Short mmCIF file of C-alpha atoms and ligand atoms in Angstrom, two decimals:
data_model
loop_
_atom_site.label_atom_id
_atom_site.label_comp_id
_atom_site.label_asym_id
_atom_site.label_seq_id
_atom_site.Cartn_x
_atom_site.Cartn_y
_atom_site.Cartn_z
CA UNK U 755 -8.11 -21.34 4.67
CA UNK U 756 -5.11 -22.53 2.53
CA UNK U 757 -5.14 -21.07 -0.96
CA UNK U 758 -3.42 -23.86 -3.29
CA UNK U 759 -3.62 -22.06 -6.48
CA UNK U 760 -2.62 -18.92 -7.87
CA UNK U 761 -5.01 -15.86 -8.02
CA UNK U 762 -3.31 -14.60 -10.87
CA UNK U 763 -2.93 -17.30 -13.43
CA UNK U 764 -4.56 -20.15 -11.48
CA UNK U 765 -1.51 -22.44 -11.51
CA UNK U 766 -1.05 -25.00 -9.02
CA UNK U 767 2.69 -24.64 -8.93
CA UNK U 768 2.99 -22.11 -5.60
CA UNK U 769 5.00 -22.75 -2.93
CA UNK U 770 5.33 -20.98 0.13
CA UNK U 771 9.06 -19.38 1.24
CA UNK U 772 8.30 -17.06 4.52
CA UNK U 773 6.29 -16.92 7.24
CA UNK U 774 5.40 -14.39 10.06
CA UNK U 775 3.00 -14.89 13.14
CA UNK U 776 0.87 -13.60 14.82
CA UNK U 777 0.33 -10.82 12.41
CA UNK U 778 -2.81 -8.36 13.23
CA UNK U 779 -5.17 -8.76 10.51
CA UNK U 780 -5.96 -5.07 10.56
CA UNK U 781 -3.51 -2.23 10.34
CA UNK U 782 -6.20 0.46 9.75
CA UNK U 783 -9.15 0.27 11.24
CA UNK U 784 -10.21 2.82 13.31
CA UNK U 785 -9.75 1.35 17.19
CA UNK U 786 -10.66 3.96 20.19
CA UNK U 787 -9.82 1.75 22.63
CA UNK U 788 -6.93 -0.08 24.14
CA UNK U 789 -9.07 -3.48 24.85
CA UNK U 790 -10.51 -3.07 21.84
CA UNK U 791 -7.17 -2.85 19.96
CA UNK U 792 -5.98 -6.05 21.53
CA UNK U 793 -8.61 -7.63 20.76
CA UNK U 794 -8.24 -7.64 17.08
CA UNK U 795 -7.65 -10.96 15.54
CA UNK U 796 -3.88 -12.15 14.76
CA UNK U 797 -3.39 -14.61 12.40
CA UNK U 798 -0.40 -16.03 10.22
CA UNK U 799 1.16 -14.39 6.91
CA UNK U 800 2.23 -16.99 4.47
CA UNK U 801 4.06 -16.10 1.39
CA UNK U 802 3.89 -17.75 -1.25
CA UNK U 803 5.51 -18.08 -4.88
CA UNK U 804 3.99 -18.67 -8.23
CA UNK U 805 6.07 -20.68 -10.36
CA UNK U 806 3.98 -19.84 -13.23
CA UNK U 807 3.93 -16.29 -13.40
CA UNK U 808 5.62 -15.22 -10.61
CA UNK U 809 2.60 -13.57 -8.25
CA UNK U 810 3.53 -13.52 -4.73
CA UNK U 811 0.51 -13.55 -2.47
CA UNK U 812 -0.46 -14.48 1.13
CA UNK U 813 -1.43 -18.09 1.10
CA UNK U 814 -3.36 -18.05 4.08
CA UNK U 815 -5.30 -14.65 3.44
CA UNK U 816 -8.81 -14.88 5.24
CA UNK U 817 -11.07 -13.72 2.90
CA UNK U 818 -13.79 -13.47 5.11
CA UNK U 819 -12.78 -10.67 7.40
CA UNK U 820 -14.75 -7.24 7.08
CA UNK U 821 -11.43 -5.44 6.09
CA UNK U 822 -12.94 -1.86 5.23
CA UNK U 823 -16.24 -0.79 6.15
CA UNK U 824 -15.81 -0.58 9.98
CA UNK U 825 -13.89 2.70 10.03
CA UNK U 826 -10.59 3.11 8.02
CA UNK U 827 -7.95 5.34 7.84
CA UNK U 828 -5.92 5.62 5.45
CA UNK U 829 -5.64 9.46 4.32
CA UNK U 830 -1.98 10.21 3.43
CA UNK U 831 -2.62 14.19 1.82
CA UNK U 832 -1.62 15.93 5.42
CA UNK U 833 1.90 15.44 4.11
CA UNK U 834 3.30 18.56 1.85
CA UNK U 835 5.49 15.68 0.44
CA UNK U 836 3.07 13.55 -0.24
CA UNK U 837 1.11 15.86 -1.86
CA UNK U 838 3.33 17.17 -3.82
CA UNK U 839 4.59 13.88 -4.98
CA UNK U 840 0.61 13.20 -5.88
CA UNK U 841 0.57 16.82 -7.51
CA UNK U 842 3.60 15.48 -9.68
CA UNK U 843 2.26 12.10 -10.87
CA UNK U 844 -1.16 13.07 -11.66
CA UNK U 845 -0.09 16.08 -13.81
CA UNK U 846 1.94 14.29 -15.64
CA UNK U 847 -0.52 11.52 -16.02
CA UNK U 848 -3.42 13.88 -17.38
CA UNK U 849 -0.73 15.70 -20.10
CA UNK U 850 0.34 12.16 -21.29
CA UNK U 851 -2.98 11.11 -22.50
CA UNK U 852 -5.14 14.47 -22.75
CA UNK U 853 -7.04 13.49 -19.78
CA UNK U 854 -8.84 16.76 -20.09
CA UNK U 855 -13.00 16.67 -20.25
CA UNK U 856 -12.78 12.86 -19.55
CA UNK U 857 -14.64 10.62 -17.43
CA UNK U 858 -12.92 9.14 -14.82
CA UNK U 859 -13.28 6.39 -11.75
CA UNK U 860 -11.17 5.60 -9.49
CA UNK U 861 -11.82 2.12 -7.95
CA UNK U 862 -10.27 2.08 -4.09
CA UNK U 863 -10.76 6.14 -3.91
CA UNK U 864 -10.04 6.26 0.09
CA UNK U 865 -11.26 9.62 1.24
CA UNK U 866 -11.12 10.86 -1.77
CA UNK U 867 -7.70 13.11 -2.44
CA UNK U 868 -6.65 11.52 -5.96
CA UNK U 869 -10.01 11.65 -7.65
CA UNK U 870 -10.92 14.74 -6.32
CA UNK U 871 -7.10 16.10 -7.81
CA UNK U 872 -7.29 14.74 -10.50
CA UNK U 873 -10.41 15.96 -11.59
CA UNK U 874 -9.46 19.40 -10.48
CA UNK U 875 -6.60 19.44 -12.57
CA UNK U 876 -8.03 18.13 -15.51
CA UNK U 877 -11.64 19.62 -15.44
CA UNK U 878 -12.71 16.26 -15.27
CA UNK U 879 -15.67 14.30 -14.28
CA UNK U 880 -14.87 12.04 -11.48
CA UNK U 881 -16.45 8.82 -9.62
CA UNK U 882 -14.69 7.39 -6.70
CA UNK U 883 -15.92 3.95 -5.49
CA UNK U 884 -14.67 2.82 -1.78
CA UNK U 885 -16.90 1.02 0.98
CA UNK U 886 -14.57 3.04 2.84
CA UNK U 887 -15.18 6.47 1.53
CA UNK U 888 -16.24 9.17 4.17
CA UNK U 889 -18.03 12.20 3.48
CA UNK U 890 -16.55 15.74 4.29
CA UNK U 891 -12.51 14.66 4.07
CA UNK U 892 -12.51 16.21 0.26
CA UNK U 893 -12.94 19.80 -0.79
CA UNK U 894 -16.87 19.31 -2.05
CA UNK U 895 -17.20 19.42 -5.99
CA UNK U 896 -19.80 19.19 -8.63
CA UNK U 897 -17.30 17.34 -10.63
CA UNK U 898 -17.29 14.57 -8.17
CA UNK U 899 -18.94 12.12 -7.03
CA UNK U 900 -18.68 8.94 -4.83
CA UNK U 901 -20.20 5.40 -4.33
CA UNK U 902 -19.74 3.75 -1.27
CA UNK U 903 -19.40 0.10 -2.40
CA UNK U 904 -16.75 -2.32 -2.94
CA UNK U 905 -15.95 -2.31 -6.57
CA UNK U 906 -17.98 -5.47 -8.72
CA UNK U 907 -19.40 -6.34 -12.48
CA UNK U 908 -22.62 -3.65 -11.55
CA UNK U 909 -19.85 -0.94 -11.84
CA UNK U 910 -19.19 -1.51 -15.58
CA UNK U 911 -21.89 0.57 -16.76
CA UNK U 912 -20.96 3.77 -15.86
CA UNK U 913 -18.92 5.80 -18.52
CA UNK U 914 -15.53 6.05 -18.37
CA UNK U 915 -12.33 7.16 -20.82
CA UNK U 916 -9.52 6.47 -17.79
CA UNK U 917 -10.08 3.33 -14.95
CA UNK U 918 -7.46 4.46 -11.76
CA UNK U 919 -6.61 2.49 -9.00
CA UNK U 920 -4.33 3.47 -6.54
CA UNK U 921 -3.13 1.07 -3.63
CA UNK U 922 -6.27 -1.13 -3.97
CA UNK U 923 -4.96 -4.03 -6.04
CA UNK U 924 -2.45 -5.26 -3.32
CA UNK U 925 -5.53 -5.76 -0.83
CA UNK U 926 -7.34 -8.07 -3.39
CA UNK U 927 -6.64 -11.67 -3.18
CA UNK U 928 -8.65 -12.83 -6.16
CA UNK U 929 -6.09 -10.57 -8.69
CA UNK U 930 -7.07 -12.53 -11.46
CA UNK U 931 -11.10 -11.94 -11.25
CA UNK U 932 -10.95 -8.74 -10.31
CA UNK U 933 -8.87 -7.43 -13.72
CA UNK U 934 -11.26 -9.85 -15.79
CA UNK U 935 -14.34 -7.50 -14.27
CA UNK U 936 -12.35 -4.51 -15.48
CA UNK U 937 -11.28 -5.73 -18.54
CA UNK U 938 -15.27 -6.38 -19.36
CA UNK U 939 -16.32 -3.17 -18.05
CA UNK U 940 -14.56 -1.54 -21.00
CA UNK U 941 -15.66 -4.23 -23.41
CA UNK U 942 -15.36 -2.76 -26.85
CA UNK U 943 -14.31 0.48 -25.68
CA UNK U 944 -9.72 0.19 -26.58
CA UNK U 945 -9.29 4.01 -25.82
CA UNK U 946 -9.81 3.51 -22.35
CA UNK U 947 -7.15 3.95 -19.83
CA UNK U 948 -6.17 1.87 -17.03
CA UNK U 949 -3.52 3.80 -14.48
CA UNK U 950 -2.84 1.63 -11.43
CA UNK U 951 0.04 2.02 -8.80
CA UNK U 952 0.82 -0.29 -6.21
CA UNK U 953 3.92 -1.22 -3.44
CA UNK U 954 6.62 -2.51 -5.39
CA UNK U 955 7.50 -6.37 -4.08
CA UNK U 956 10.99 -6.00 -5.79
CA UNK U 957 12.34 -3.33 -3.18
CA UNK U 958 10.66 -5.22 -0.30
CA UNK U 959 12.31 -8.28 -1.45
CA UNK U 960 15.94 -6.64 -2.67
CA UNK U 961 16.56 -4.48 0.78
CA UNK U 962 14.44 -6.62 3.26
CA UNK U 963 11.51 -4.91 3.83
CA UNK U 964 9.70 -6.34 6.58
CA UNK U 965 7.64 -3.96 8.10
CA UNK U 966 5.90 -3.44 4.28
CA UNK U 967 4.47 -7.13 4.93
CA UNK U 968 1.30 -6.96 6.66
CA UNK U 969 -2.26 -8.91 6.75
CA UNK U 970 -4.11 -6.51 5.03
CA UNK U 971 -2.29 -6.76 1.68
CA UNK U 972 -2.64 -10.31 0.64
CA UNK U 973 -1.19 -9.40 -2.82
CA UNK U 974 2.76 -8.64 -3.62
CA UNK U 975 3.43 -7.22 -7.36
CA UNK U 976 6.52 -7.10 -9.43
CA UNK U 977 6.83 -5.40 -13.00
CA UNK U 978 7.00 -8.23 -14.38
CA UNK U 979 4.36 -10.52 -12.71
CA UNK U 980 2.04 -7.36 -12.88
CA UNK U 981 2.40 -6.86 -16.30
CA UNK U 982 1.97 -10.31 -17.11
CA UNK U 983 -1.79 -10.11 -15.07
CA UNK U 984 -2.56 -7.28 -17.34
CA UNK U 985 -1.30 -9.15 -20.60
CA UNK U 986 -3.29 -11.99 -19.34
CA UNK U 987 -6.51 -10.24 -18.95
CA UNK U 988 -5.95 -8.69 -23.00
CA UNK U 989 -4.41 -5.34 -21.65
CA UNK U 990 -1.16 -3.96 -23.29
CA UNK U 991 1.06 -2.07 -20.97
CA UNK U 992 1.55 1.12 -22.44
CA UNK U 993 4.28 1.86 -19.65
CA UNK U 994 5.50 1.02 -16.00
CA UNK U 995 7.43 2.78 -13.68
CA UNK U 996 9.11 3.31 -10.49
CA UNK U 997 8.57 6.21 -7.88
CA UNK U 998 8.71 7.24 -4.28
CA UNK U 999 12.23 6.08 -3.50
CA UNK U 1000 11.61 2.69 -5.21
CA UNK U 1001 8.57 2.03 -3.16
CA UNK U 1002 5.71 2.39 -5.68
CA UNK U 1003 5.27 0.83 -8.97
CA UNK U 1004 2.91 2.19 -11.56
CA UNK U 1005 1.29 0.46 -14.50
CA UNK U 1006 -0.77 2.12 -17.72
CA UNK U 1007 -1.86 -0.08 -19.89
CA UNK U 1008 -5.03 -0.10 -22.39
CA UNK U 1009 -7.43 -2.88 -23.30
CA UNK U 1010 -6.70 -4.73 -26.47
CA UNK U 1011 -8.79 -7.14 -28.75
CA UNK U 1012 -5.73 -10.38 -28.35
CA UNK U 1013 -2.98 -10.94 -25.99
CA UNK U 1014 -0.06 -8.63 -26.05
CA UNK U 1015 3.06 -9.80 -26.65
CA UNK U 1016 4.55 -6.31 -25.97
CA UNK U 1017 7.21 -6.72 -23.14
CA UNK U 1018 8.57 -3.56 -20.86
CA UNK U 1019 12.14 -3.21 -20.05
CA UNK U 1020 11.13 -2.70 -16.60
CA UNK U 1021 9.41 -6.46 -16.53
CA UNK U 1022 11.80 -9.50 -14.89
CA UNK U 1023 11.47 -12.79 -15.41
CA UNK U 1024 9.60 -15.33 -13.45
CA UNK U 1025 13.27 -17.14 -12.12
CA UNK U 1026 15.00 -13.99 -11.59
CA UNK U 1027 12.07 -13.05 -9.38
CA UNK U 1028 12.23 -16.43 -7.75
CA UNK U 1029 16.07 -15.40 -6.78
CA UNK U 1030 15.07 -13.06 -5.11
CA UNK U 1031 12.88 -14.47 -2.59
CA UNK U 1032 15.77 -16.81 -2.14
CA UNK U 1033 18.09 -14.23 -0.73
CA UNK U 1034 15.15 -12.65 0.96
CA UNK U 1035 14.66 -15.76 2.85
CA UNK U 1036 18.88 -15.90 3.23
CA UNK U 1037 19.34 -12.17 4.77
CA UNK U 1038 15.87 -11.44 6.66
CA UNK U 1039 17.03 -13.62 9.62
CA UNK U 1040 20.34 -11.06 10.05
CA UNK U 1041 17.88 -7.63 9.24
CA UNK U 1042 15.08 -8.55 12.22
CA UNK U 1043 18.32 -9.61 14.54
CA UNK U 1044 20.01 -6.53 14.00
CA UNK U 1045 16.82 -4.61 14.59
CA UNK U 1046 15.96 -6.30 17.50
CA UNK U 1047 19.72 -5.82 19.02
CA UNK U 1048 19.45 -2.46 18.78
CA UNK U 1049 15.93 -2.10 20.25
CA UNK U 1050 17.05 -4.00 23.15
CA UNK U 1051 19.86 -1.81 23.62
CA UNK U 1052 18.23 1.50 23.36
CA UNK U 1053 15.94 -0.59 26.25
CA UNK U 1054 18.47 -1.09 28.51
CA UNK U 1055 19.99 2.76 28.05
CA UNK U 1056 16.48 3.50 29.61
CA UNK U 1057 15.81 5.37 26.14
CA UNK U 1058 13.06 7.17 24.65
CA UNK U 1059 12.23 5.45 21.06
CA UNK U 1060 8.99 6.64 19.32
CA UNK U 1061 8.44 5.50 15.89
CA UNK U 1062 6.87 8.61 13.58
CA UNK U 1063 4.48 7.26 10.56
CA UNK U 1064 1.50 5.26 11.87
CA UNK U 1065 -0.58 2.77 9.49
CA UNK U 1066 0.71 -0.23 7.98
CA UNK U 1067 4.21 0.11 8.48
CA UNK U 1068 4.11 0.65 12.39
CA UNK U 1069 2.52 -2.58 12.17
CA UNK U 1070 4.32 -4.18 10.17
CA UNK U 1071 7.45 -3.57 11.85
CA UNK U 1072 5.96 -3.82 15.41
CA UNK U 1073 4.50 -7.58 15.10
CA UNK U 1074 7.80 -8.07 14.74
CA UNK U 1075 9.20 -6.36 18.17
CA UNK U 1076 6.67 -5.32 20.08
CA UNK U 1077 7.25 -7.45 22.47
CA UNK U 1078 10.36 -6.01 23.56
CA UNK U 1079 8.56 -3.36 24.81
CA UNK U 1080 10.70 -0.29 23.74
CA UNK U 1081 8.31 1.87 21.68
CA UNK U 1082 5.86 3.22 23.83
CA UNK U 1083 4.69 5.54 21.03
CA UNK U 1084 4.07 6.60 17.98
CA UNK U 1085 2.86 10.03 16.20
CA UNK U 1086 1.11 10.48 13.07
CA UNK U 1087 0.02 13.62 10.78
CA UNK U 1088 -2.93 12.48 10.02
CA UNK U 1089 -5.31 14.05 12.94
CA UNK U 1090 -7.99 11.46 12.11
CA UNK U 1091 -5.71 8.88 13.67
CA UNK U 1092 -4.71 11.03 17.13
CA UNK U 1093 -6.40 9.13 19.98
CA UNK U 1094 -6.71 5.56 18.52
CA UNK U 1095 -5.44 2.55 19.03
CA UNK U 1096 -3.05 0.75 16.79
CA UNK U 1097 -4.85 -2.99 16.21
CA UNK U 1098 -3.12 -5.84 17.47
CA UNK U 1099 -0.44 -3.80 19.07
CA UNK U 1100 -2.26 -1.60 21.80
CA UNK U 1101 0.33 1.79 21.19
CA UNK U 1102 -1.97 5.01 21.21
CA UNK U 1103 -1.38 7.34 18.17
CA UNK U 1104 -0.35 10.74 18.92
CA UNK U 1105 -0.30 13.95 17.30
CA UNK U 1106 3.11 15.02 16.08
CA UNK U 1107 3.23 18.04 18.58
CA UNK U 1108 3.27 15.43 21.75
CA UNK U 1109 6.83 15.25 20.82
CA UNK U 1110 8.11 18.61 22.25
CA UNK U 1111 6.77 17.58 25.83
CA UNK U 1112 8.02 13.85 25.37
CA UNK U 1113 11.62 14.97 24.04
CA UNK U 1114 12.11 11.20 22.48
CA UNK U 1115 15.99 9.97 22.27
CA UNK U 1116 15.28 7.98 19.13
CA UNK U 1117 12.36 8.52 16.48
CA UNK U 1118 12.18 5.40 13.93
CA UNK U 1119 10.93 7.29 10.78
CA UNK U 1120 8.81 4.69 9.14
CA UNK U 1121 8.91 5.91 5.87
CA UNK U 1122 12.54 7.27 4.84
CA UNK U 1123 10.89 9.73 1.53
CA UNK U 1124 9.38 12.04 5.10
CA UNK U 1125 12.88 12.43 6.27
CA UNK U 1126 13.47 16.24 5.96
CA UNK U 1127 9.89 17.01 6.08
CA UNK U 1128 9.73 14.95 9.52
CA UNK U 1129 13.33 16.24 10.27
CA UNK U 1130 12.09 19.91 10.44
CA UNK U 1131 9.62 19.45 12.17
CA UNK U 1132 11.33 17.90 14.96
CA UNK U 1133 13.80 20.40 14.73
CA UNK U 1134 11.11 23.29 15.11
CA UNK U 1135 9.66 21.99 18.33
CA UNK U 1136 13.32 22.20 19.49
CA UNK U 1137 14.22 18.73 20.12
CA UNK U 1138 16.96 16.48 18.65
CA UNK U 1139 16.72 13.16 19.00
CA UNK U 1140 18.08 10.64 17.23
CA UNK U 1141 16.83 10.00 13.57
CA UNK U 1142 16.58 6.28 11.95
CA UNK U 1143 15.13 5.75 8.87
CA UNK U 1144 13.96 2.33 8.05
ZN1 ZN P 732 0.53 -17.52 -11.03
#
């Protein structure tokens, strides 16, 4: 299905300005098998521009595909980086507004790991909502509990002084609904405080990022186009910033009685946003050739390239060259993942340790903040391949 208007603001005036096939319409569902895992659907990515208010979405996002209650995993806390970088932001978070004795949900908990730390860090009461929550991947508390249900207008009754949600907004198409049924869960209630954080389009547009475009996120944020959802919906942003190597853009904002006219300095405008996507569309031709080039080189050296960091962004980046048939592996941390099947692509995940027996030429580091973290480990099993860091 075609969407023709804008899930943000509901203009009219969106265009499309790149395409990818053939794109797997899962990147983390949990597939044991390799028939299995080629037999997940592929379908086209479409993106498209909103004149309007700049929102950059998938125009051909299926709505009707089971995205998250089949098995999904998506547990990033076996990193020491990333939980220290977690660690970092929350604390901080909690100091800034007292977030001490407070009520809080989290609406797209995962497993569990942020509302669980932040509750422990705060002595805080905490509700995590997820149709893809599992029981048993979170140190058991009496301060926390979890509802296994995709977030809805049933929801806004339960109490709550703080409303997080972390990497859940770029997987909802309908952006615009889905702050209105926040913004009237906290209907007369203008202390509350909304914390989200979500993949920053700018960098993916600015440096090329093509293997951080995948099916499952339909939805592509700016500062500026996600403040102007919030302002939209009668939030004031209290603050916005950048993190995680430019990757991650955070939003805090609290629910007002009229619209906002308060504007961050992180915000762009609508045009220069537009500009962007222009020389995204002018230099992403030259950044998959090059990749490809060099694939097919290390291919024809007979080499060893594994790519280290499984999820989205081995999927991203191997819809786009898998087909050169280079990469016959890739290793996670996350032991959950060991054993499957990446969907769409067929590669089985292995557990970082495989690489001291496999003694890889070249490992493709999919996520460039893991570097040294990934680095030493590498080194510790005593091999020394190659590193690239996308
Ligand atoms: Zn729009």
């Amino acid at each position: 299905m075609k969407h023709t208007t804008c899930p943000n603001c509901f203009s009219n005036k969106v265009e499309d300005f790149y395409t990818i096939k053939n794109a797997p319409v899962h990147s983390l569902v949990t597939v044991q098998s390799y028939e299995e895992a080629m037999s997940v659907e592929k379908k086209d990515i479409a993106l498209a521009f909103c004149d309007n208010c700049g929102f950059i979405f998938n125009s051909s996002f299926d709505t009707s595909i089971d995205y998250y209650t089949k098995g999904y995993e998506d547990q990033q806390g076996f990193s020491p980086t990333f939980v220290k970088f977690l660690t970092g932001i929350s604390q901080k978070f909690i100091d800034r507004y007292d977030l001490y004795n407070k009520d809080i949900i989290e609406i797209g908990c995962g497993k569990g790991d942020f509302i669980s730390l932040i509750s422990e860090l705060g002595n805080n009461n905490g509700i995590g909502i997820d149709p893809a929550w599992v029981p048993g991947r979170t140190k058991q508390s009496e301060k926390v509990r979890f509802i296994k249900e995709f977030y809805s207008k049933k929801h806004g009754d339960l109490k709550a002084d703080c409303i997080c949600c972390r990497h859940t907004l770029e997987h909802i198409h309908d952006t615009g609904n889905f702050l209105k049924t926040i913004r009237d869960s906290v209907q007369g209630n203008n202390n509350v405080i909304v914390f989200m954080e979500i993949p920053s389009i700018v960098r993916i547009l600015k440096i090329q990022a093509f293997w951080d475009i995948f099916y499952e996120h339909s939805t592509y944020l700016s500062p500026g186009s996600l403040a102007r959802l919030f302002r939209q919906n009668k939030f004031e942003v209290l603050d916005m910033y950048i993190e995680y190597d430019d990757q991650y853009l955070f939003i805090e904002a609290k629910p007002v009685d009229k619209i906002s006219e308060k504007i961050h300095p992180l915000e762009e405008s609508v045009d220069e946003l537009k500009e962007l996507t222009k020389v995204f569309t002018k230099k992403i031709t030259h950044q998959l050739g090059d990749w490809r080039d060099k694939l097919i080189q290390y291919k024809s050296e007979k080499k060893k390239v594994v790519i280290w960091g499984g999820g989205s962004k081995s999927v991203g980046f191997l819809t786009n060259f898998n087909d050169i048939g280079v990469i016959e592996h890739v290793v996670d941390i996350n032991p959950h993942m060991t054993g499957n099947y990446i969907p769409g692509i067929g590669i089985q995940y292995k557990s970082p340790e495989f690489l001291a027996d496999y003694k890889p030429d070249v490992v493709i580091i999919m996520n460039g903040v893991y570097k040294n973290e990934i680095g030493k480990m590498i080194h510790d099993m005593g091999v020394d391949p190659e590193l690239l860091c996308l």
